[in-house]
């Protein structure tokens, strides 16, 4: 058996390697000349077409436009990754009293499927990040992820709307494949020029009716009208910029980067450019800002963690400060896109359904494996595979899902097969053991928990503190507990399996670095 000390030693190295390889930019990835972009605004109309533009959609003025902070996470979903996200979001409220939602671009290696179900039922977006974390992926990596998320986590296929390419490596063919497969959007392209610079590529989300306008210098065959994919959206990933401006860009996990030409990571400098980039967007045309994370880098509960309290507090301090700015919302990619397609001024956000929050109305005493821990406790099936065990409400497969076989037949040695989610029932209302929907389309209900928005968009329910330079950051005191239930713990020996997988990933990542 591999000792846990080996995992503790390897994980920081793996994190370092991945930090160097995934989600980093070193300068502009596009220019107006390279883009050659032209869009007919008389023909391209919302909700299904939007030109690439720095102006808010729908003709709104910036002062009538919400400021959106898009929070995303990439890779496997595990207790330690949800703990990491939760420490930034669980104690917060948006202006309407709703806990912020986020998007998890999910890959399946080391993912615990029952937590995917829980995270989705709690209102968050689950999106595609390939099965085995492959850049410029073949179709089976993407379609297999869809199938496995549907079959083993109960995520409705129609709700898996978005995609992000691992390592942000994609091609024109990737975008064409996504559109053909029915995805609504991609979020792999970079907005790499500050909003204050001429020629900025910080566009609001747009459709590819007239081709791409981002990454024109980075991806072969992109831009100048290509690829034309009517109705397919690109949600750019918005860069952050330190005091060097366009020469000091940051993108994913910016707290891992050095800033301002320094030789060491400095949380104070990171906080400064997070605030300055936000301010440039907020005082300009209100293009969204993104916090794009790999949660393992900020997890305090994964063995071998190297994250410091200073970094966690800095991120929370930034979010505290951002939420003090009027009309600021922390949202998922799906929520952002819903607003872009149907933009309403801040004065009408009270009635904007995609920003509301609701809880499925399910009797807490009912025993049903549905993504609500108070209902499903003890009902999840434990799939004890040697490489990585997981839990699921939907029955263990005979073998782990792969791109070649994303939906293996169920193993039924220990009992009858469970029933997969049908298209005509929502996840929290489906009983996969009995194979029945506990309500009908007329009786399935959700309880709206939103409240009226405060004056001038003020967040009256958030745990906000003074924005002074010496203010203490707020933080969540509890790990991830969706709907006040407890997530299942991994059985003994699971961490050994993780060690094996992480060591393999480390070796592969080192190999990738040597080829660069």
PDB file of N, CA and C in Angstrom, residues 175-228:
ATOM      1  N   UNK A 175     -14.934  23.564 -31.889  1.00  0.00           N
ATOM      2  CA  UNK A 175     -16.125  24.406 -31.849  1.00  0.00           C
ATOM      3  C   UNK A 175     -17.216  23.856 -32.766  1.00  0.00           C
ATOM      4  N   UNK A 176     -16.827  23.398 -33.945  1.00  0.00           N
ATOM      5  CA  UNK A 176     -17.804  22.814 -34.865  1.00  0.00           C
ATOM      6  C   UNK A 176     -18.437  21.570 -34.254  1.00  0.00           C
ATOM      7  N   UNK A 177     -17.624  20.754 -33.607  1.00  0.00           N
ATOM      8  CA  UNK A 177     -18.134  19.536 -32.968  1.00  0.00           C
ATOM      9  C   UNK A 177     -19.126  19.879 -31.865  1.00  0.00           C
ATOM     10  N   UNK A 178     -18.804  20.856 -31.030  1.00  0.00           N
ATOM     11  CA  UNK A 178     -19.693  21.244 -29.940  1.00  0.00           C
ATOM     12  C   UNK A 178     -21.037  21.729 -30.467  1.00  0.00           C
ATOM     13  N   UNK A 179     -20.989  22.561 -31.512  1.00  0.00           N
ATOM     14  CA  UNK A 179     -22.238  23.053 -32.093  1.00  0.00           C
ATOM     15  C   UNK A 179     -23.062  21.909 -32.669  1.00  0.00           C
ATOM     16  N   UNK A 180     -22.400  20.971 -33.340  1.00  0.00           N
ATOM     17  CA  UNK A 180     -23.101  19.823 -33.931  1.00  0.00           C
ATOM     18  C   UNK A 180     -23.736  18.960 -32.849  1.00  0.00           C
ATOM     19  N   UNK A 181     -23.086  18.862 -31.696  1.00  0.00           N
ATOM     20  CA  UNK A 181     -23.593  18.020 -30.613  1.00  0.00           C
ATOM     21  C   UNK A 181     -24.693  18.696 -29.810  1.00  0.00           C
ATOM     22  N   UNK A 182     -24.984  19.948 -30.102  1.00  0.00           N
ATOM     23  CA  UNK A 182     -26.094  20.613 -29.441  1.00  0.00           C
ATOM     24  C   UNK A 182     -25.731  21.410 -28.202  1.00  0.00           C
ATOM     25  N   UNK A 183     -24.443  21.627 -27.943  1.00  0.00           N
ATOM     26  CA  UNK A 183     -24.071  22.496 -26.840  1.00  0.00           C
ATOM     27  C   UNK A 183     -24.541  23.924 -27.116  1.00  0.00           C
ATOM     28  N   UNK A 184     -24.812  24.655 -26.043  1.00  0.00           N
ATOM     29  CA  UNK A 184     -25.221  26.057 -26.179  1.00  0.00           C
ATOM     30  C   UNK A 184     -24.009  26.979 -26.271  1.00  0.00           C
ATOM     31  N   UNK A 185     -22.954  26.667 -25.504  1.00  0.00           N
ATOM     32  CA  UNK A 185     -21.822  27.588 -25.468  1.00  0.00           C
ATOM     33  C   UNK A 185     -20.512  26.863 -25.195  1.00  0.00           C
ATOM     34  N   UNK A 186     -19.439  27.548 -25.557  1.00  0.00           N
ATOM     35  CA  UNK A 186     -18.079  27.199 -25.164  1.00  0.00           C
ATOM     36  C   UNK A 186     -17.537  28.341 -24.310  1.00  0.00           C
ATOM     37  N   UNK A 187     -16.648  28.004 -23.368  1.00  0.00           N
ATOM     38  CA  UNK A 187     -15.959  29.032 -22.592  1.00  0.00           C
ATOM     39  C   UNK A 187     -14.501  28.649 -22.446  1.00  0.00           C
ATOM     40  N   UNK A 188     -13.793  28.669 -23.585  1.00  0.00           N
ATOM     41  CA  UNK A 188     -12.374  28.323 -23.606  1.00  0.00           C
ATOM     42  C   UNK A 188     -11.506  29.450 -24.137  1.00  0.00           C
ATOM     43  N   UNK A 189     -12.114  30.446 -24.793  1.00  0.00           N
ATOM     44  CA  UNK A 189     -11.357  31.533 -25.407  1.00  0.00           C
ATOM     45  C   UNK A 189     -11.041  32.612 -24.382  1.00  0.00           C
ATOM     46  N   UNK A 190      -9.983  33.347 -24.637  1.00  0.00           N
ATOM     47  CA  UNK A 190      -9.462  34.330 -23.698  1.00  0.00           C
ATOM     48  C   UNK A 190      -9.699  35.750 -24.184  1.00  0.00           C
ATOM     49  N   UNK A 191     -10.148  36.613 -23.269  1.00  0.00           N
ATOM     50  CA  UNK A 191     -10.137  38.056 -23.496  1.00  0.00           C
ATOM     51  C   UNK A 191      -8.856  38.577 -22.869  1.00  0.00           C
ATOM     52  N   UNK A 192      -7.874  38.923 -23.705  1.00  0.00           N
ATOM     53  CA  UNK A 192      -6.487  39.066 -23.253  1.00  0.00           C
ATOM     54  C   UNK A 192      -5.960  40.486 -23.267  1.00  0.00           C
ATOM     55  N   UNK A 193      -6.813  41.459 -23.584  1.00  0.00           N
ATOM     56  CA  UNK A 193      -6.391  42.866 -23.643  1.00  0.00           C
ATOM     57  C   UNK A 193      -7.274  43.656 -22.683  1.00  0.00           C
ATOM     58  N   UNK A 194      -6.689  44.492 -21.810  1.00  0.00           N
ATOM     59  CA  UNK A 194      -7.493  45.214 -20.819  1.00  0.00           C
ATOM     60  C   UNK A 194      -8.610  46.037 -21.458  1.00  0.00           C
ATOM     61  N   UNK A 195      -9.708  46.191 -20.716  1.00  0.00           N
ATOM     62  CA  UNK A 195     -10.850  46.949 -21.226  1.00  0.00           C
ATOM     63  C   UNK A 195     -10.499  48.411 -21.440  1.00  0.00           C
ATOM     64  N   UNK A 196      -9.444  48.890 -20.794  1.00  0.00           N
ATOM     65  CA  UNK A 196      -9.046  50.290 -20.927  1.00  0.00           C
ATOM     66  C   UNK A 196      -8.151  50.539 -22.134  1.00  0.00           C
ATOM     67  N   UNK A 197      -7.723  49.502 -22.823  1.00  0.00           N
ATOM     68  CA  UNK A 197      -6.827  49.643 -23.970  1.00  0.00           C
ATOM     69  C   UNK A 197      -7.607  49.696 -25.271  1.00  0.00           C
ATOM     70  N   UNK A 198      -7.084  50.431 -26.229  1.00  0.00           N
ATOM     71  CA  UNK A 198      -7.637  50.374 -27.588  1.00  0.00           C
ATOM     72  C   UNK A 198      -7.462  48.948 -28.116  1.00  0.00           C
ATOM     73  N   UNK A 199      -8.457  48.497 -28.839  1.00  0.00           N
ATOM     74  CA  UNK A 199      -8.360  47.156 -29.393  1.00  0.00           C
ATOM     75  C   UNK A 199      -8.611  46.063 -28.387  1.00  0.00           C
ATOM     76  N   UNK A 200      -9.274  46.385 -27.259  1.00  0.00           N
ATOM     77  CA  UNK A 200      -9.569  45.326 -26.288  1.00  0.00           C
ATOM     78  C   UNK A 200     -10.429  44.235 -26.916  1.00  0.00           C
ATOM     79  N   UNK A 201     -10.195  43.012 -26.468  1.00  0.00           N
ATOM     80  CA  UNK A 201     -11.002  41.882 -26.930  1.00  0.00           C
ATOM     81  C   UNK A 201     -11.923  41.382 -25.812  1.00  0.00           C
ATOM     82  N   UNK A 202     -12.200  42.244 -24.833  1.00  0.00           N
ATOM     83  CA  UNK A 202     -13.091  41.887 -23.724  1.00  0.00           C
ATOM     84  C   UNK A 202     -14.536  42.104 -24.148  1.00  0.00           C
ATOM     85  N   UNK A 203     -15.012  41.202 -24.996  1.00  0.00           N
ATOM     86  CA  UNK A 203     -16.377  41.300 -25.520  1.00  0.00           C
ATOM     87  C   UNK A 203     -17.355  40.623 -24.567  1.00  0.00           C
ATOM     88  N   UNK A 204     -18.565  41.150 -24.534  1.00  0.00           N
ATOM     89  CA  UNK A 204     -19.637  40.417 -23.886  1.00  0.00           C
ATOM     90  C   UNK A 204     -19.843  39.095 -24.639  1.00  0.00           C
ATOM     91  N   UNK A 205     -20.421  38.070 -24.010  1.00  0.00           N
ATOM     92  CA  UNK A 205     -20.689  36.818 -24.727  1.00  0.00           C
ATOM     93  C   UNK A 205     -21.406  37.062 -26.048  1.00  0.00           C
ATOM     94  N   UNK A 206     -21.008  36.321 -27.066  1.00  0.00           N
ATOM     95  CA  UNK A 206     -21.546  36.542 -28.410  1.00  0.00           C
ATOM     96  C   UNK A 206     -21.703  35.213 -29.129  1.00  0.00           C
ATOM     97  N   UNK A 207     -22.520  35.227 -30.177  1.00  0.00           N
ATOM     98  CA  UNK A 207     -22.709  34.025 -30.983  1.00  0.00           C
ATOM     99  C   UNK A 207     -21.721  34.016 -32.147  1.00  0.00           C
ATOM    100  N   UNK A 208     -21.519  32.832 -32.696  1.00  0.00           N
ATOM    101  CA  UNK A 208     -20.557  32.667 -33.781  1.00  0.00           C
ATOM    102  C   UNK A 208     -21.227  32.704 -35.154  1.00  0.00           C
ATOM    103  N   UNK A 209     -22.342  33.428 -35.247  1.00  0.00           N
ATOM    104  CA  UNK A 209     -22.970  33.616 -36.565  1.00  0.00           C
ATOM    105  C   UNK A 209     -21.993  34.252 -37.546  1.00  0.00           C
ATOM    106  N   UNK A 210     -21.116  35.104 -37.031  1.00  0.00           N
ATOM    107  CA  UNK A 210     -20.148  35.803 -37.885  1.00  0.00           C
ATOM    108  C   UNK A 210     -18.712  35.429 -37.522  1.00  0.00           C
ATOM    109  N   UNK A 211     -18.553  34.263 -36.917  1.00  0.00           N
ATOM    110  CA  UNK A 211     -17.219  33.788 -36.579  1.00  0.00           C
ATOM    111  C   UNK A 211     -16.755  34.247 -35.215  1.00  0.00           C
ATOM    112  N   UNK A 212     -15.530  33.843 -34.856  1.00  0.00           N
ATOM    113  CA  UNK A 212     -14.924  34.178 -33.572  1.00  0.00           C
ATOM    114  C   UNK A 212     -14.209  35.520 -33.655  1.00  0.00           C
ATOM    115  N   UNK A 213     -14.088  36.162 -32.481  1.00  0.00           N
ATOM    116  CA  UNK A 213     -13.362  37.424 -32.384  1.00  0.00           C
ATOM    117  C   UNK A 213     -12.295  37.373 -31.296  1.00  0.00           C
ATOM    118  N   UNK A 214     -12.102  36.209 -30.673  1.00  0.00           N
ATOM    119  CA  UNK A 214     -11.080  36.025 -29.641  1.00  0.00           C
ATOM    120  C   UNK A 214     -10.121  34.917 -30.054  1.00  0.00           C
ATOM    121  N   UNK A 215      -8.928  34.930 -29.469  1.00  0.00           N
ATOM    122  CA  UNK A 215      -7.911  33.894 -29.702  1.00  0.00           C
ATOM    123  C   UNK A 215      -7.470  33.814 -31.159  1.00  0.00           C
ATOM    124  N   UNK A 216      -7.591  34.924 -31.877  1.00  0.00           N
ATOM    125  CA  UNK A 216      -7.271  34.909 -33.315  1.00  0.00           C
ATOM    126  C   UNK A 216      -5.784  34.710 -33.576  1.00  0.00           C
ATOM    127  N   UNK A 217      -4.941  35.047 -32.617  1.00  0.00           N
ATOM    128  CA  UNK A 217      -3.505  34.851 -32.761  1.00  0.00           C
ATOM    129  C   UNK A 217      -3.043  33.523 -32.161  1.00  0.00           C
ATOM    130  N   UNK A 218      -3.969  32.817 -31.524  1.00  0.00           N
ATOM    131  CA  UNK A 218      -3.589  31.622 -30.767  1.00  0.00           C
ATOM    132  C   UNK A 218      -4.087  30.313 -31.372  1.00  0.00           C
ATOM    133  N   UNK A 219      -5.157  30.355 -32.149  1.00  0.00           N
ATOM    134  CA  UNK A 219      -5.775  29.134 -32.676  1.00  0.00           C
ATOM    135  C   UNK A 219      -5.814  29.222 -34.203  1.00  0.00           C
ATOM    136  N   UNK A 220      -5.223  28.254 -34.863  1.00  0.00           N
ATOM    137  CA  UNK A 220      -5.160  28.249 -36.330  1.00  0.00           C
ATOM    138  C   UNK A 220      -6.564  28.191 -36.931  1.00  0.00           C
ATOM    139  N   UNK A 221      -6.780  28.992 -37.972  1.00  0.00           N
ATOM    140  CA  UNK A 221      -8.035  28.953 -38.715  1.00  0.00           C
ATOM    141  C   UNK A 221      -9.186  29.678 -38.063  1.00  0.00           C
ATOM    142  N   UNK A 222      -8.920  30.324 -36.937  1.00  0.00           N
ATOM    143  CA  UNK A 222      -9.973  31.026 -36.211  1.00  0.00           C
ATOM    144  C   UNK A 222     -10.057  32.469 -36.694  1.00  0.00           C
ATOM    145  N   UNK A 223     -11.266  33.046 -36.644  1.00  0.00           N
ATOM    146  CA  UNK A 223     -11.532  34.464 -36.919  1.00  0.00           C
ATOM    147  C   UNK A 223     -11.603  34.753 -38.416  1.00  0.00           C
ATOM    148  N   UNK A 224     -11.709  36.038 -38.734  1.00  0.00           N
ATOM    149  CA  UNK A 224     -11.968  36.471 -40.106  1.00  0.00           C
ATOM    150  C   UNK A 224     -13.190  35.750 -40.681  1.00  0.00           C
ATOM    151  N   UNK A 225     -14.219  35.706 -39.809  1.00  0.00           N
ATOM    152  CA  UNK A 225     -15.486  35.126 -40.227  1.00  0.00           C
ATOM    153  C   UNK A 225     -15.643  33.647 -39.975  1.00  0.00           C
ATOM    154  N   UNK A 226     -14.647  33.015 -39.367  1.00  0.00           N
ATOM    155  CA  UNK A 226     -14.703  31.568 -39.138  1.00  0.00           C
ATOM    156  C   UNK A 226     -14.539  31.233 -37.660  1.00  0.00           C
ATOM    157  N   UNK A 227     -15.141  30.132 -37.223  1.00  0.00           N
ATOM    158  CA  UNK A 227     -16.127  29.338 -37.953  1.00  0.00           C
ATOM    159  C   UNK A 227     -17.519  29.948 -37.796  1.00  0.00           C
ATOM    160  N   UNK A 228     -18.325  29.872 -38.802  1.00  0.00           N
ATOM    161  CA  UNK A 228     -19.701  30.372 -38.736  1.00  0.00           C
ATOM    162  C   UNK A 228     -20.600  29.289 -38.135  1.00  0.00           C
TER     163      UNK A 228
END
